[in-house]
């Protein structure tokens, strides 16, 4: 009897020890438990390309403190799937060894929803994770895919027993997932069951938890909206009492910026710094002003309402008159017209800034330079430009595209960053609308618009390229991905995500901080610390209060951003082009230590495009302190040509590299170091063997 009692006690003790093992929690209907993402958090919707619509749970929206969070959920719940770069979330019943998380988490490629289209990967492919965070207060792991995932593709989050607990033992499946492994196909197993065999075959170890999810159709709106734009008339017209001016006769240019919506002091007169004779000496012959009609997809709040992705986008009832100008070379045009470079300016700039500086070099080499002002830029709609030449001053309408803020003022980017209730889109829709305006500008050029009233086209509609700087590289990536008529482009100091840039960048950190403050998420007094790892850093064990909440909010905002995110469109430049769009020749340019669009974001864009070999990096770290015009931030190295001699040499060399690339048909980074070496004493540019992962701030 005593022996039987001992046997029972031993058996019960062994069972208790077995039950004490650390388990992977499994409740895919709860994003806080996961594994997340999961199609359990979607509903069927035949109006969407994916056949699904996101259905994330709301917080208590009756509480005032949750209103912004409810707006984020409302925004993602209109999407037809998860972000291709969605952050994975896995929770455990107890502590685990953080160093084992990379080995035990993977993303399995299951199948594309449109098998006939170009895909970034094949079924059965395994993507490892990176940027891993472990939160010991909730025993939750977070991780990002280590490469671009495709749109409209089914994936699985695979969790394996390679993850160990603190005692070194493998983590175990929960009873709920053990039921799935045993053949369960209902309840929480319903989404996983049909794909379980494929997941187990591809998983890099014994499976202890999994979820299945579908990525959203990133490009659906832009593809359909472009078709809508091309069905409309361009309605080109020459603007102003005189619309063409001869460069040699221009004595001054004043930009009348409307900086207030009403009242006195509505205008600020900004005189463009043009030394006498500079335009003519630079090979510029004339400048011509015009406008065209572009369908306006933005609503009164400044964002584009979400529509079902399975239907064609309707042509909007409203159109915007978009004003543009073209700098024309002094040399006579070739028989087919001048080759054209469309110049996309940066955040806070306008068509009168960066494009004008480019024209000083590009016109001398026979290129015309055309430019519009991006959405939310150029100050108010009553802005104008006054050109004074030998015949006297002429005022030309140059309406800005900014929107007044609460006090009636109109700043250089007011109307670009939009955070309306239920639409925390930041700059996403300024990016999309501006890209569509560039589609219409391309049509103007290709239509043979008579810029000067001579009765003949001056521009070669078959030879159009694009150069975008900073924000111009963000919307330029989207533009190049959807517009087939522009075959070559240069993306200078661009990044993969506006949201991640706003968090990482010292120059724009205030924008991110303002939103987090409104969300009540500042965790460092009046500042914030998201405590995020850089790529390839060790697993970040979170020890910062409130950091995980910030991280999860940023993940939601990047999810909302995805349909207009440069990094999400970058794979469509060459690796997996959209239907009817040819492979693009693209040169990427960025600078070590950029404090406006930091290097991790620069590299993220290049990596998403899979174009490391087509990248030119300016080694600012070799010249730090020697370039007064740039100070400690090399962000504007392309256009800093009107300052000190060394900065002039760098800017001119960068533009020369761009010109050589556009004049060529080869996929190669032009080498301009041999000339600069004579001036600067060492090489300034290189194609990196490995993309830069650190911020390189000093």
XYZ file of C-alpha atoms in Angstrom:
698
model
C 0.000 0.000 0.000
C 2.857 2.324 0.845
C 4.450 1.440 -2.487
C 1.217 2.323 -4.345
C 1.008 5.635 -2.450
C 4.603 6.461 -3.487
C 3.856 5.572 -7.112
C 0.811 7.855 -7.176
C 2.720 10.732 -5.574
C 5.573 10.275 -8.089
C 3.155 10.200 -11.017
C 1.339 13.312 -9.854
C 4.634 15.110 -9.271
C 5.916 14.186 -12.720
C 2.711 15.497 -14.253
C 3.069 18.748 -12.364
C 6.659 19.111 -13.542
C 5.620 18.497 -17.135
C 2.844 21.062 -16.852
C 5.303 23.575 -15.487
C 7.157 23.840 -18.817
C 7.039 27.198 -20.593
C 4.374 27.215 -23.293
C 3.714 29.378 -26.326
C 0.300 30.917 -25.732
C -2.151 30.381 -28.573
C -5.138 32.646 -29.072
C -4.873 34.206 -32.551
C -8.155 36.081 -32.024
C -6.394 38.202 -29.376
C -3.567 40.317 -30.882
C -2.062 40.656 -27.413
C -1.654 36.883 -27.181
C -1.167 35.746 -30.753
C 0.691 34.579 -32.593
C 0.051 37.814 -34.463
C -0.692 38.609 -37.256
C -3.497 36.167 -37.996
C -6.376 35.977 -40.463
C -8.553 35.218 -37.458
C -8.505 39.003 -37.073
C -10.161 39.521 -40.476
C -13.631 39.069 -41.941
C -14.662 37.921 -45.400
C -15.175 40.786 -47.856
C -15.622 39.939 -51.548
C -15.212 43.621 -52.477
C -11.507 43.412 -51.630
C -8.735 41.995 -53.817
C -7.703 39.735 -50.950
C -11.273 38.647 -50.211
C -10.697 39.847 -46.646
C -10.921 42.948 -44.526
C -9.083 43.527 -41.259
C -11.172 43.302 -38.085
C -8.926 44.278 -35.184
C -10.628 44.713 -31.785
C -11.214 48.256 -30.550
C -10.229 49.553 -27.129
C -12.966 51.185 -25.067
C -13.809 54.088 -27.352
C -16.069 55.666 -24.722
C -12.942 56.737 -22.864
C -11.506 60.022 -24.099
C -7.945 58.739 -23.645
C -8.584 55.995 -26.201
C -9.988 58.119 -29.024
C -6.721 58.332 -30.982
C -6.085 54.612 -30.497
C -9.604 53.924 -31.758
C -8.813 56.043 -34.811
C -5.773 53.881 -35.550
C -7.831 50.688 -35.338
C -10.561 52.237 -37.484
C -7.934 53.039 -40.134
C -6.398 49.548 -40.268
C -9.828 47.915 -40.232
C -10.500 49.424 -43.656
C -7.496 47.619 -45.170
C -7.666 44.284 -46.980
C -4.831 42.591 -45.131
C -1.748 43.009 -43.009
C 1.319 45.123 -43.659
C 3.973 43.172 -45.613
C 6.408 44.388 -42.940
C 4.029 43.689 -40.051
C 5.688 43.114 -36.709
C 5.272 39.564 -35.408
C 4.098 39.104 -31.823
C 4.404 35.877 -29.785
C 3.616 35.495 -26.076
C 4.837 32.878 -23.636
C 3.504 31.523 -20.354
C 6.799 32.308 -18.619
C 10.255 33.787 -19.183
C 12.329 32.617 -22.165
C 15.946 33.018 -23.195
C 15.931 36.082 -25.507
C 19.014 34.871 -27.372
C 17.057 31.890 -28.739
C 14.247 33.945 -30.288
C 15.899 34.522 -33.671
C 16.412 30.784 -34.164
C 12.869 29.898 -33.137
C 10.812 32.460 -35.107
C 10.325 32.361 -38.876
C 7.894 33.459 -41.561
C 6.834 30.821 -44.086
C 5.725 31.811 -47.601
C 2.528 29.835 -48.318
C 0.960 30.977 -51.597
C 0.221 34.113 -53.641
C -3.338 35.248 -54.194
C -2.485 36.164 -57.818
C -0.153 33.379 -59.004
C 0.235 34.912 -62.488
C 1.887 38.114 -61.267
C 5.572 38.614 -60.543
C 6.286 37.423 -57.006
C 9.100 38.234 -54.610
C 9.308 34.638 -53.358
C 8.025 31.140 -53.940
C 5.842 28.943 -51.693
C 7.907 27.179 -49.061
C 10.468 29.959 -48.743
C 11.533 30.769 -45.175
C 12.188 34.349 -44.057
C 14.118 34.827 -40.840
C 13.341 37.643 -38.437
C 15.260 40.679 -37.283
C 14.834 43.759 -35.061
C 13.812 41.416 -32.249
C 12.459 42.785 -28.957
C 11.683 40.789 -25.827
C 9.458 42.308 -23.151
C 10.093 40.479 -19.860
C 7.124 42.106 -18.107
C 4.672 40.259 -20.388
C 6.972 37.484 -21.707
C 6.267 38.660 -25.246
C 8.578 38.588 -28.262
C 8.332 40.990 -31.207
C 10.178 40.753 -34.524
C 10.197 42.099 -38.085
C 10.691 40.148 -41.327
C 14.325 40.341 -42.412
C 13.425 41.003 -46.058
C 10.567 42.546 -48.032
C 7.474 40.370 -48.058
C 5.069 40.440 -50.977
C 1.637 41.972 -51.227
C -1.463 39.752 -51.533
C 0.380 36.687 -50.286
C -0.446 34.192 -47.532
C 2.208 33.715 -44.876
C 2.577 31.768 -41.668
C 4.246 32.812 -38.458
C 6.102 29.695 -37.326
C 7.256 29.297 -33.722
C 9.558 26.337 -33.051
C 11.048 24.564 -30.060
C 14.407 26.196 -30.836
C 13.200 28.855 -28.394
C 14.319 27.895 -24.897
C 13.115 28.897 -21.483
C 15.418 30.220 -18.787
C 16.266 26.653 -17.694
C 17.379 25.826 -21.253
C 14.390 23.610 -22.007
C 12.489 23.898 -25.308
C 9.224 25.823 -25.164
C 6.143 23.670 -25.596
C 2.862 24.003 -27.452
C -0.141 25.087 -25.458
C -3.030 22.626 -25.158
C -4.956 24.745 -27.684
C -2.227 24.400 -30.332
C -1.528 20.784 -29.412
C -5.116 20.183 -30.502
C -4.280 21.746 -33.901
C -1.228 19.487 -34.243
C -3.472 16.504 -33.494
C -5.823 17.336 -36.345
C -8.128 19.956 -34.864
C -9.679 22.130 -37.571
C -12.220 24.282 -35.754
C -12.124 27.175 -33.302
C -8.634 28.688 -33.016
C -7.280 25.961 -35.337
C -9.547 26.917 -38.249
C -7.165 29.306 -40.008
C -4.056 27.192 -39.424
C -5.398 23.703 -40.176
C -5.513 23.852 -44.028
C -1.867 24.967 -44.175
C -0.474 23.071 -41.204
C 1.266 20.374 -43.255
C 3.003 22.978 -45.433
C 4.044 24.991 -42.373
C 5.494 21.924 -40.653
C 7.439 20.953 -43.775
C 9.049 24.389 -44.085
C 9.459 25.282 -40.410
C 13.110 25.203 -39.265
C 12.344 22.912 -36.308
C 9.499 21.244 -34.410
C 6.435 23.480 -34.542
C 4.972 24.671 -31.232
C 2.703 27.492 -32.470
C 1.684 29.124 -35.760
C -0.685 31.598 -37.348
C -1.660 32.273 -40.963
C -2.152 35.764 -42.373
C -2.631 37.580 -45.677
C -0.796 40.741 -46.687
C -2.714 43.709 -48.043
C -2.797 44.844 -51.658
C -0.284 47.676 -51.355
C -0.465 48.930 -54.937
C -4.195 48.447 -55.667
C -5.245 52.069 -55.191
C -2.325 53.569 -57.081
C -2.694 51.189 -60.023
C -6.407 51.919 -60.351
C -6.084 55.650 -59.638
C -3.433 55.953 -62.330
C -5.838 54.390 -64.823
C -8.474 56.895 -63.707
C -6.050 59.807 -64.171
C -5.112 58.706 -67.686
C -8.780 58.708 -68.688
C -9.086 62.451 -68.045
C -8.068 65.444 -70.185
C -4.914 67.275 -69.083
C -6.270 70.701 -70.044
C -2.824 72.252 -70.350
C -2.684 76.035 -70.508
C 0.022 78.669 -70.484
C -0.295 80.822 -67.357
C 0.294 84.537 -66.751
C 0.118 87.602 -68.945
C 3.503 86.389 -70.205
C 4.491 82.815 -69.538
C 7.967 82.601 -71.111
C 11.027 84.542 -69.991
C 14.514 84.689 -71.477
C 17.141 83.850 -68.867
C 19.664 86.416 -70.049
C 17.094 89.192 -69.494
C 15.927 88.134 -66.021
C 17.066 90.640 -63.409
C 15.306 89.232 -60.352
C 12.758 86.710 -59.107
C 10.566 87.258 -56.044
C 8.345 84.549 -54.645
C 5.301 86.056 -52.915
C 4.502 83.399 -50.302
C 1.004 83.488 -48.819
C 1.780 82.740 -45.170
C -1.617 83.633 -43.676
C -5.104 82.797 -44.851
C -6.544 86.203 -43.979
C -5.848 89.588 -42.408
C -2.797 91.774 -42.741
C 0.718 90.552 -43.425
C -0.597 87.683 -45.492
C 2.455 87.605 -47.733
C 6.145 87.131 -47.281
C 8.323 88.217 -50.199
C 11.239 85.858 -50.699
C 13.862 87.017 -53.202
C 15.531 84.081 -54.932
C 19.322 84.365 -54.584
C 20.254 84.703 -58.247
C 23.563 86.472 -58.927
C 23.416 88.624 -62.093
C 23.882 86.576 -65.227
C 23.875 83.210 -63.377
C 20.954 81.750 -65.323
C 22.363 82.523 -68.751
C 25.893 81.487 -67.762
C 24.541 78.121 -66.602
C 23.179 77.209 -70.016
C 19.557 78.101 -69.242
C 17.815 79.674 -72.197
C 14.260 80.277 -71.024
C 11.744 79.387 -68.353
C 8.123 78.597 -69.274
C 5.116 78.548 -66.941
C 1.944 76.509 -67.332
C -0.724 74.468 -65.587
C -2.819 71.341 -66.038
C -5.843 69.725 -64.431
C -5.192 66.757 -62.159
C -7.971 64.665 -60.556
C -8.031 65.354 -56.818
C -8.456 62.197 -54.740
C -8.027 64.037 -51.419
C -11.072 64.906 -49.369
C -11.657 68.140 -47.441
C -9.662 66.794 -44.484
C -6.632 66.209 -46.705
C -6.622 62.405 -46.926
C -7.786 59.825 -49.456
C -10.749 57.802 -48.158
C -10.238 54.042 -48.311
C -12.239 52.287 -51.023
C -12.597 48.535 -51.675
C -9.482 47.304 -53.461
C -11.368 44.901 -55.693
C -13.144 47.704 -57.575
C -11.820 50.328 -59.949
C -11.255 53.749 -58.427
C -13.707 56.283 -59.821
C -12.511 59.533 -61.352
C -13.060 62.194 -58.650
C -15.622 64.865 -59.315
C -13.076 67.536 -58.381
C -9.806 68.383 -60.092
C -6.940 70.617 -59.017
C -5.218 73.073 -61.311
C -1.572 72.130 -60.762
C 0.935 74.795 -61.765
C 4.359 73.919 -63.097
C 7.316 75.447 -64.868
C 10.062 74.152 -67.122
C 13.637 75.391 -67.358
C 14.731 75.138 -71.002
C 18.352 74.870 -72.245
C 19.892 77.713 -74.218
C 21.014 75.301 -76.943
C 18.487 74.665 -79.734
C 16.237 71.651 -79.087
C 17.021 68.348 -80.825
C 14.556 67.299 -83.573
C 12.435 65.371 -81.045
C 12.638 68.036 -78.334
C 14.718 68.333 -75.181
C 15.051 65.283 -72.936
C 13.213 66.078 -69.696
C 14.055 65.528 -66.046
C 11.084 65.857 -63.703
C 12.488 67.185 -60.422
C 10.800 66.234 -57.151
C 11.602 68.577 -54.251
C 11.987 67.729 -50.572
C 9.921 68.366 -47.455
C 9.489 72.097 -46.854
C 10.854 72.992 -50.289
C 8.939 73.815 -53.476
C 9.314 73.849 -57.233
C 11.271 77.084 -56.896
C 14.003 75.507 -54.768
C 15.755 72.244 -55.599
C 14.476 72.077 -59.243
C 15.907 75.535 -59.957
C 19.306 74.529 -58.572
C 19.291 71.381 -60.710
C 18.506 73.451 -63.793
C 21.763 75.381 -63.346
C 23.634 72.176 -64.176
C 21.194 70.065 -66.160
C 20.253 72.687 -68.763
C 23.930 73.105 -69.567
C 23.955 69.431 -70.546
C 20.877 69.726 -72.744
C 18.200 68.564 -70.279
C 15.002 70.509 -69.615
C 13.919 70.476 -65.949
C 10.197 70.381 -65.109
C 8.678 70.718 -61.642
C 5.449 70.955 -59.700
C 4.916 71.709 -56.011
C 4.004 68.716 -53.844
C 0.748 68.519 -51.913
C 0.902 70.550 -48.692
C 3.817 72.688 -49.897
C 4.359 76.110 -51.438
C 2.316 78.049 -48.830
C -1.192 79.357 -49.649
C -3.248 79.399 -52.855
C -2.767 83.151 -53.404
C 1.000 82.818 -53.729
C 2.650 84.132 -56.887
C 6.041 84.752 -58.416
C 7.214 88.124 -59.738
C 9.815 87.998 -62.501
C 11.570 91.211 -63.387
C 13.304 91.475 -66.734
C 14.155 94.299 -69.111
C 10.473 94.855 -69.833
C 9.671 95.266 -66.123
C 8.062 93.096 -63.436
C 5.450 90.460 -64.328
C 3.421 88.672 -61.654
C 2.595 85.054 -62.478
C 0.154 82.953 -60.444
C 1.991 80.295 -58.455
C -0.646 78.916 -56.076
C 0.757 77.005 -53.164
C -0.810 73.742 -52.017
C -0.613 74.362 -48.284
C -3.545 74.456 -45.865
C -3.980 76.909 -42.979
C -3.660 75.628 -39.428
C -5.864 76.674 -36.516
C -4.366 80.176 -36.147
C -4.710 80.897 -39.876
C -1.007 80.635 -40.655
C 0.259 78.572 -43.594
C 3.714 77.117 -43.167
C 5.937 75.380 -45.718
C 4.501 71.884 -44.989
C 1.049 72.661 -43.579
C -1.315 70.235 -45.285
C 1.309 67.532 -45.811
C 1.053 65.718 -42.483
C -2.560 64.711 -41.840
C -3.809 63.111 -38.638
C -7.592 63.330 -38.908
C -9.939 61.259 -36.693
C -9.809 57.722 -38.042
C -7.104 58.635 -40.557
C -3.624 58.880 -39.010
C -2.063 58.886 -42.486
C 0.772 61.360 -41.777
C 2.273 62.061 -45.245
C 0.923 58.925 -46.943
C -1.726 60.638 -49.043
C 0.405 63.667 -49.860
C 2.773 61.064 -51.318
C 0.026 59.326 -53.303
C -1.672 62.458 -54.638
C 1.643 64.053 -55.621
C 2.669 60.852 -57.440
C -0.615 60.955 -59.375
C -0.054 64.641 -60.202
C 3.328 63.606 -61.633
C 1.529 60.988 -63.739
C -0.565 63.823 -65.182
C 2.526 65.999 -65.706
C 4.054 63.114 -67.643
C 0.959 63.052 -69.842
C 1.310 66.814 -70.425
C 4.881 66.302 -71.615
C 3.981 63.322 -73.785
C 1.037 65.193 -75.319
C 3.404 67.666 -76.976
C 2.225 70.693 -74.989
C 3.064 73.951 -76.723
C 4.905 75.690 -73.906
C 5.876 78.879 -75.709
C 3.110 79.351 -78.273
C 5.417 78.453 -81.166
C 3.085 75.726 -82.368
C 5.602 72.932 -81.790
C 6.515 70.778 -78.780
C 9.782 71.646 -77.055
C 10.019 68.514 -74.917
C 10.763 64.921 -75.924
C 7.842 62.872 -74.578
C 9.775 59.674 -75.202
C 12.739 60.696 -73.056
C 11.480 61.515 -69.563
C 13.366 60.720 -66.369
C 12.936 61.622 -62.723
C 15.155 62.932 -59.918
C 13.712 63.205 -56.419
C 15.422 64.589 -53.331
C 14.360 63.550 -49.803
C 10.525 63.726 -49.691
C 10.757 63.825 -53.492
C 12.392 60.393 -53.316
C 9.508 59.083 -51.176
C 6.760 60.118 -53.604
C 9.151 59.536 -56.501
C 9.462 55.839 -55.610
C 5.684 55.456 -55.802
C 5.563 57.449 -59.050
C 8.298 55.408 -60.730
C 6.677 52.139 -59.641
C 3.344 52.912 -61.341
C 4.268 55.120 -64.343
C 5.474 53.132 -67.384
C 6.512 56.159 -69.473
C 9.374 57.180 -67.155
C 12.151 54.617 -67.600
C 14.948 56.030 -65.401
C 15.107 57.679 -62.025
C 17.439 58.930 -59.318
C 16.309 58.746 -55.694
C 18.464 60.996 -53.552
C 18.401 60.707 -49.715
C 15.060 58.901 -49.677
C 13.831 56.392 -47.109
C 11.535 53.420 -46.737
C 8.980 54.863 -44.288
C 7.890 58.352 -43.284
C 6.772 57.057 -39.886
C 10.104 55.424 -39.046
C 11.944 58.484 -40.367
C 9.965 60.787 -38.075
C 10.909 58.635 -35.080
C 14.594 58.170 -35.927
C 15.468 61.556 -37.436
C 16.741 64.357 -35.183
C 15.454 66.809 -37.799
C 11.861 65.503 -37.821
C 11.624 63.832 -34.420
C 9.323 66.620 -33.233
C 6.636 65.471 -35.704
C 6.633 61.986 -34.223
C 6.727 63.392 -30.707
C 3.654 65.545 -31.321
C 1.609 62.513 -32.290
C 2.866 60.383 -29.407
C 2.099 63.253 -27.025
C -1.480 63.339 -28.300
C -1.637 59.585 -27.676
C -0.328 60.041 -24.131
C 2.717 57.897 -24.919
C 5.614 60.210 -24.064
C 7.699 58.115 -21.698
C 10.670 60.381 -21.123
C 9.197 63.591 -19.750
C 8.419 65.757 -22.769
C 10.325 63.306 -25.009
C 10.025 59.656 -25.946
C 12.206 56.566 -26.166
C 10.871 53.682 -28.284
C 13.887 51.516 -27.356
C 13.908 49.859 -30.772
C 16.879 47.842 -32.013
C 18.641 48.580 -35.254
C 18.863 45.822 -37.799
C 21.362 43.100 -36.811
C 21.663 44.405 -33.284
C 21.319 41.840 -30.516
C 17.836 41.059 -29.242
C 16.634 44.104 -27.324
C 15.399 43.135 -23.865
C 13.087 46.003 -23.080
C 13.799 47.868 -19.869
C 12.180 51.202 -20.743
C 8.754 51.918 -19.312
C 6.167 52.604 -22.019
C 8.500 51.696 -24.894
C 6.539 48.632 -26.042
C 3.338 50.690 -26.211
C 5.166 53.175 -28.458
C 6.516 50.337 -30.611
C 3.055 48.834 -31.084
C 1.621 52.230 -32.015
C 4.369 52.779 -34.586
C 3.592 49.363 -36.053
C -0.058 50.371 -36.497
C 0.936 53.690 -38.097
C 3.278 51.946 -40.555
C 0.444 49.539 -41.371
C -1.760 52.538 -42.236
C 1.126 54.032 -44.233
C 1.758 50.888 -46.327
C -0.464 51.792 -49.350
C 1.708 54.878 -49.895
C 4.959 53.781 -48.309
C 8.085 54.097 -50.442
C 9.556 50.875 -49.082
C 6.402 48.960 -50.006
C 6.588 50.205 -53.626
C 10.361 49.829 -54.015
C 10.184 46.103 -54.966
C 8.038 47.160 -57.951
C 10.867 49.191 -59.491
C 12.663 46.155 -60.895
C 12.338 42.929 -58.877
C 8.577 42.457 -59.318
C 7.191 45.163 -61.592
C 3.489 45.906 -61.877
C 1.520 44.794 -64.954
C 2.373 46.979 -67.941
C 5.254 48.755 -66.193
C 8.784 47.997 -67.438
C 11.828 47.448 -65.230
C 13.243 50.808 -64.156
C 16.852 51.949 -64.187
C 17.276 53.592 -60.798
C 20.271 55.140 -59.069
C 20.097 55.547 -55.289
C 22.156 58.239 -53.584
C 22.514 58.835 -49.858
C 25.051 60.191 -47.369
C 26.676 58.654 -44.317
C 25.328 60.328 -41.167
C 22.193 61.913 -42.705
C 20.265 63.446 -39.808
C 17.063 64.146 -41.767
C 16.460 60.755 -43.376
C 18.798 58.521 -41.351
C 20.888 55.745 -42.860
C 18.713 52.840 -41.599
C 15.816 54.313 -43.582
C 18.052 54.995 -46.631
C 19.258 51.393 -46.556
C 15.735 50.110 -46.000
C 14.613 51.686 -49.271
C 17.573 50.280 -51.215
C 17.123 46.840 -49.651
C 13.424 46.802 -50.519
C 14.335 47.595 -54.139
C 17.137 44.987 -54.088
C 19.471 47.548 -55.668
C 22.566 47.744 -53.476
C 24.807 47.615 -56.564
C 22.996 50.685 -57.931
C 23.728 52.771 -54.846
C 26.153 55.652 -54.430
C 27.007 56.568 -50.847
C 28.584 59.948 -50.071
C 31.205 59.358 -47.382
C 30.407 62.431 -45.327
C 32.307 60.860 -42.426
C 35.528 61.510 -44.368
C 34.758 65.212 -44.775
C 33.040 66.052 -41.503
C 33.996 69.605 -40.487
C 35.269 70.486 -43.961
C 31.896 71.372 -45.529
C 30.536 74.543 -43.875
C 27.383 74.576 -45.982
C 26.387 71.150 -44.637
C 27.431 71.533 -41.006
C 26.722 68.269 -39.198
C 23.967 67.138 -41.595
C 24.827 66.099 -45.174
C 21.159 65.730 -46.181
C 21.250 68.483 -48.840
C 24.605 67.545 -50.371
C 22.990 67.280 -53.830
C 22.033 70.956 -53.924
C 24.585 72.739 -51.696
C 26.333 74.304 -54.681
C 25.983 78.005 -53.883
C 28.089 77.962 -50.715
C 31.710 77.041 -49.921
C 34.066 75.509 -52.483
C 34.203 72.014 -50.988
C 30.401 71.732 -50.703
C 30.138 73.081 -54.250
C 32.469 70.319 -55.459
C 30.450 67.614 -53.671
C 27.129 68.936 -54.981
C 28.408 69.344 -58.515
C 29.954 65.863 -58.401
C 26.659 64.374 -57.234
C 24.757 66.106 -60.020
C 27.405 65.023 -62.548
C 26.924 61.430 -61.405
C 23.179 61.819 -61.946
C 23.674 63.298 -65.415
C 26.067 60.529 -66.458
C 23.564 57.933 -65.286
C 20.675 59.543 -67.194
C 22.770 59.924 -70.346
C 23.686 56.231 -70.220
C 21.656 53.087 -70.828
C 23.734 50.933 -68.488
C 22.901 49.725 -65.012
C 26.079 50.981 -63.409
C 26.971 53.683 -60.894
C 29.019 56.360 -62.703
C 32.420 56.993 -61.138
C 33.092 60.691 -60.502
C 35.791 60.217 -57.868
C 38.691 60.742 -60.240
C 37.776 64.407 -60.732
C 36.804 65.089 -57.132
C 40.003 63.485 -55.851
C 41.989 66.319 -57.404
C 39.948 68.879 -55.445
C 39.192 67.080 -52.183
C 42.197 64.790 -51.869
C 40.265 61.547 -51.500
C 37.290 59.609 -52.841
C 33.881 60.985 -51.878
C 31.546 58.295 -53.222
C 31.390 54.516 -53.072
C 29.030 51.654 -53.787
C 28.798 49.886 -50.439
C 29.648 46.219 -50.099
C 27.100 46.132 -47.274
C 24.256 48.557 -46.715
C 24.679 50.905 -43.765
C 22.754 49.743 -40.696
C 23.758 52.334 -38.073
C 22.652 55.969 -37.958
C 26.298 57.137 -38.022
C 25.391 60.291 -36.103
C 28.319 62.077 -34.462
